[in-house]
mmCIF file of C-alpha atoms in Angstrom:
data_model
loop_
_atom_site.group_PDB
_atom_site.id
_atom_site.type_symbol
_atom_site.label_atom_id
_atom_site.label_comp_id
_atom_site.label_asym_id
_atom_site.label_seq_id
_atom_site.Cartn_x
_atom_site.Cartn_y
_atom_site.Cartn_z
ATOM 1 C CA MET A 1 -16.290 0.786 -17.125
ATOM 2 C CA LEU A 2 -12.681 -0.454 -17.137
ATOM 3 C CA THR A 3 -9.951 2.155 -16.674
ATOM 4 C CA ILE A 4 -6.275 1.384 -17.294
ATOM 5 C CA ILE A 5 -3.691 3.877 -16.039
ATOM 6 C CA GLY A 6 0.001 3.854 -16.884
ATOM 7 C CA CYS A 7 2.317 5.514 -14.368
ATOM 8 C CA GLY A 8 5.998 6.345 -14.419
ATOM 9 C CA ASN A 9 8.660 8.680 -15.730
ATOM 10 C CA LEU A 10 9.545 8.299 -19.424
ATOM 11 C CA ASN A 11 12.868 10.072 -18.822
ATOM 12 C CA ARG A 12 14.195 7.379 -16.463
ATOM 13 C CA ASN A 13 14.474 4.341 -18.776
ATOM 14 C CA ASP A 14 12.553 1.415 -17.230
ATOM 15 C CA ASP A 15 10.543 3.707 -14.936
ATOM 16 C CA GLY A 16 8.505 4.612 -18.021
ATOM 17 C CA VAL A 17 7.257 1.053 -18.640
ATOM 18 C CA GLY A 18 3.727 1.704 -17.329
ATOM 19 C CA VAL A 19 3.334 4.779 -19.508
ATOM 20 C CA ILE A 20 4.700 2.955 -22.566
ATOM 21 C CA ILE A 21 2.227 0.076 -22.138
ATOM 22 C CA ALA A 22 -0.626 2.580 -21.675
ATOM 23 C CA GLN A 23 0.368 4.416 -24.856
ATOM 24 C CA ARG A 24 0.399 1.126 -26.796
ATOM 25 C CA LEU A 25 -3.060 0.306 -25.416
ATOM 26 C CA GLN A 26 -4.314 3.750 -26.473
ATOM 27 C CA GLN A 27 -3.116 3.009 -30.016
ATOM 28 C CA TYR A 28 -4.878 -0.368 -29.912
ATOM 29 C CA LEU A 29 -8.139 1.235 -28.740
ATOM 30 C CA ALA A 30 -7.883 3.900 -31.440
ATOM 31 C CA GLN A 31 -8.163 1.009 -33.916
ATOM 32 C CA ASN A 32 -10.660 -0.996 -31.785
ATOM 33 C CA PRO A 33 -12.728 1.595 -29.889
ATOM 34 C CA HIS A 34 -15.023 0.667 -27.017
ATOM 35 C CA PRO A 35 -16.992 3.160 -24.906
ATOM 36 C CA LYS A 36 -16.562 1.126 -21.696
ATOM 37 C CA ILE A 37 -12.744 1.053 -21.739
ATOM 38 C CA ARG A 38 -10.517 4.052 -21.017
ATOM 39 C CA VAL A 39 -6.718 4.220 -20.964
ATOM 40 C CA PHE A 40 -4.721 7.106 -19.487
ATOM 41 C CA ASP A 41 -1.071 8.058 -19.195
ATOM 42 C CA CYS A 42 -0.848 9.682 -15.755
ATOM 43 C CA GLY A 43 2.940 9.859 -15.640
ATOM 44 C CA THR A 44 3.970 10.692 -12.085
ATOM 45 C CA ALA A 45 0.784 12.611 -11.181
ATOM 46 C CA GLY A 46 -0.976 10.773 -8.356
ATOM 47 C CA MET A 47 -3.802 13.321 -8.355
ATOM 48 C CA GLU A 48 -4.588 12.362 -11.955
ATOM 49 C CA VAL A 49 -5.027 8.736 -10.895
ATOM 50 C CA ILE A 50 -7.721 9.771 -8.398
ATOM 51 C CA PHE A 51 -9.730 11.708 -10.956
ATOM 52 C CA GLN A 52 -9.291 9.384 -13.942
ATOM 53 C CA ALA A 53 -10.290 6.320 -11.889
ATOM 54 C CA ARG A 54 -13.469 7.938 -10.581
ATOM 55 C CA GLY A 55 -16.631 6.330 -11.920
ATOM 56 C CA SER A 56 -14.959 3.107 -13.053
ATOM 57 C CA GLU A 57 -15.989 -0.344 -11.920
ATOM 58 C CA LYS A 58 -12.530 -1.831 -12.524
ATOM 59 C CA LEU A 59 -9.119 -0.183 -12.447
ATOM 60 C CA ILE A 60 -5.763 -1.484 -13.663
ATOM 61 C CA ILE A 61 -2.556 0.393 -12.813
ATOM 62 C CA LEU A 62 0.726 -0.217 -14.647
ATOM 63 C CA ASP A 63 4.082 0.820 -13.225
ATOM 64 C CA ALA A 64 7.705 -0.128 -12.685
ATOM 65 C CA SER A 65 8.935 -1.500 -9.375
ATOM 66 C CA CYS A 66 12.311 -1.469 -7.665
ATOM 67 C CA THR A 67 12.190 -4.179 -5.004
ATOM 68 C CA GLY A 68 15.489 -5.937 -5.561
ATOM 69 C CA SER A 69 13.759 -8.769 -7.432
ATOM 70 C CA GLU A 70 15.011 -10.131 -10.732
ATOM 71 C CA ALA A 71 14.834 -7.498 -13.480
ATOM 72 C CA GLY A 72 11.795 -7.981 -15.690
ATOM 73 C CA ALA A 73 9.819 -9.854 -13.016
ATOM 74 C CA ILE A 74 6.097 -9.200 -13.381
ATOM 75 C CA PHE A 75 3.945 -8.797 -10.295
ATOM 76 C CA LYS A 76 0.156 -8.778 -10.516
ATOM 77 C CA VAL A 77 -1.142 -7.514 -7.185
ATOM 78 C CA PRO A 78 -4.623 -6.657 -5.849
ATOM 79 C CA GLY A 79 -4.781 -2.904 -5.331
ATOM 80 C CA LYS A 80 -5.956 -3.285 -1.726
ATOM 81 C CA GLU A 81 -2.546 -4.802 -0.921
ATOM 82 C CA LEU A 82 -0.767 -1.638 -2.062
ATOM 83 C CA GLU A 83 -3.054 1.186 -0.905
ATOM 84 C CA ALA A 84 -1.272 3.610 1.402
ATOM 85 C CA LEU A 85 -2.465 6.861 2.895
ATOM 86 C CA PRO A 86 -0.005 9.671 2.160
ATOM 87 C CA GLU A 87 2.103 11.312 4.809
ATOM 88 C CA PRO A 88 1.098 14.936 5.489
ATOM 89 C CA SER A 89 2.794 17.036 2.815
ATOM 90 C CA TYR A 90 2.572 20.341 1.016
ATOM 91 C CA ASN A 91 3.820 18.912 -2.265
ATOM 92 C CA LEU A 92 1.344 17.241 -4.649
ATOM 93 C CA HIS A 93 4.241 15.449 -6.379
ATOM 94 C CA ASP A 94 4.560 13.387 -3.200
ATOM 95 C CA LEU A 95 1.083 11.926 -3.852
ATOM 96 C CA ARG A 96 1.851 8.635 -5.621
ATOM 97 C CA TRP A 97 -0.658 6.238 -7.184
ATOM 98 C CA ASP A 98 -0.691 4.029 -4.071
ATOM 99 C CA HIS A 99 -1.718 7.095 -2.074
ATOM 100 C CA ALA A 100 -4.242 7.949 -4.792
ATOM 101 C CA LEU A 101 -5.945 4.580 -4.342
ATOM 102 C CA ALA A 102 -6.485 5.163 -0.632
ATOM 103 C CA ALA A 103 -7.385 8.852 -1.021
ATOM 104 C CA GLY A 104 -9.717 8.221 -3.973
ATOM 105 C CA ARG A 105 -11.611 5.598 -2.019
ATOM 106 C CA LYS A 106 -12.005 7.999 0.930
ATOM 107 C CA ILE A 107 -13.051 10.946 -1.258
ATOM 108 C CA PHE A 108 -15.309 9.272 -3.820
ATOM 109 C CA LEU A 109 -16.567 6.309 -1.748
ATOM 110 C CA ASP A 110 -18.777 4.128 -3.984
ATOM 111 C CA ASP A 111 -17.831 6.144 -7.086
ATOM 112 C CA PHE A 112 -14.274 4.763 -6.889
ATOM 113 C CA PRO A 113 -13.431 1.322 -8.325
ATOM 114 C CA GLU A 114 -13.703 -1.544 -5.876
ATOM 115 C CA GLU A 115 -11.752 -3.922 -8.123
ATOM 116 C CA VAL A 116 -8.177 -2.690 -8.570
ATOM 117 C CA THR A 117 -5.314 -4.689 -10.075
ATOM 118 C CA VAL A 118 -1.744 -3.420 -10.243
ATOM 119 C CA TYR A 119 0.847 -4.751 -12.684
ATOM 120 C CA LEU A 120 4.405 -3.985 -11.617
ATOM 121 C CA ILE A 121 7.456 -4.769 -13.723
ATOM 122 C CA GLU A 122 10.809 -4.883 -11.934
ATOM 123 C CA ALA A 123 13.158 -2.287 -13.426
ATOM 124 C CA ALA A 124 16.698 -3.061 -14.537
ATOM 125 C CA ASN A 125 17.769 0.536 -15.208
ATOM 126 C CA LEU A 126 16.389 3.724 -13.635
ATOM 127 C CA ASP A 127 19.130 6.052 -14.899
ATOM 128 C CA LEU A 128 18.267 9.040 -17.066
ATOM 129 C CA GLY A 129 17.383 7.860 -20.557
ATOM 130 C CA LEU A 130 14.499 7.110 -22.891
ATOM 131 C CA GLU A 131 14.821 3.381 -23.631
ATOM 132 C CA LEU A 132 13.473 0.312 -21.865
ATOM 133 C CA SER A 133 16.070 -2.341 -21.128
ATOM 134 C CA PRO A 134 15.561 -5.499 -23.257
ATOM 135 C CA ILE A 135 14.356 -7.619 -20.309
ATOM 136 C CA VAL A 136 11.792 -4.983 -19.266
ATOM 137 C CA GLN A 137 10.676 -4.573 -22.896
ATOM 138 C CA ARG A 138 9.965 -8.327 -23.067
ATOM 139 C CA SER A 139 7.956 -8.131 -19.840
ATOM 140 C CA ALA A 140 6.087 -5.080 -21.144
ATOM 141 C CA ASP A 141 5.149 -7.081 -24.257
ATOM 142 C CA LEU A 142 3.786 -9.896 -22.059
ATOM 143 C CA VAL A 143 1.717 -7.504 -19.932
ATOM 144 C CA PHE A 144 0.450 -5.730 -23.075
ATOM 145 C CA ALA A 145 -0.674 -9.067 -24.556
ATOM 146 C CA GLU A 146 -2.437 -10.023 -21.306
ATOM 147 C CA LEU A 147 -4.238 -6.666 -21.218
ATOM 148 C CA ILE A 148 -5.369 -7.056 -24.834
ATOM 149 C CA THR A 149 -7.025 -10.297 -23.687
ATOM 150 C CA VAL A 150 -8.632 -8.452 -20.751
ATOM 151 C CA ILE A 151 -9.884 -5.730 -23.123
ATOM 152 C CA GLU A 152 -11.282 -8.270 -25.585
ATOM 153 C CA GLU A 153 -13.086 -10.070 -22.743
ATOM 154 C CA ASN A 154 -14.601 -6.725 -21.706
ATOM 155 C CA LEU A 155 -15.637 -6.040 -25.305
ATOM 156 C CA MET A 156 -17.671 -9.260 -25.276
ATOM 157 C CA ALA A 157 -19.249 -8.551 -21.874
#
């Protein structure tokens, strides 16, 4: 089972890029269904990432980044590089997807995906708004095309 999860906030322009790619992939799979591929929009809910990833062999996470790199830069990173245990907190909103990777592995052990890949696209604009900047839209199109290839390879497997 391959699970793809889009994360981000659609109300903050480029921060919504992971969710937008996930929604496009959901539309693609509605036309080309496969029982071994699931796509979720988890928004900013880290807890959702834990539960939606459970039982998958492979997990792909999509999100925006804000590292000071060139806007639109695409980073493809092994999930193990980004896992981080959360700080003690009483607020579930503080549980991000990077925390979810570490927590999910601790909670679900072998029922949590071992193979995790994270696609990050460097944001140009995180102000309030509903549109991706043109450079981030182009990067989103590239990541979408790469994931269609990944999906098609999984369809043949």
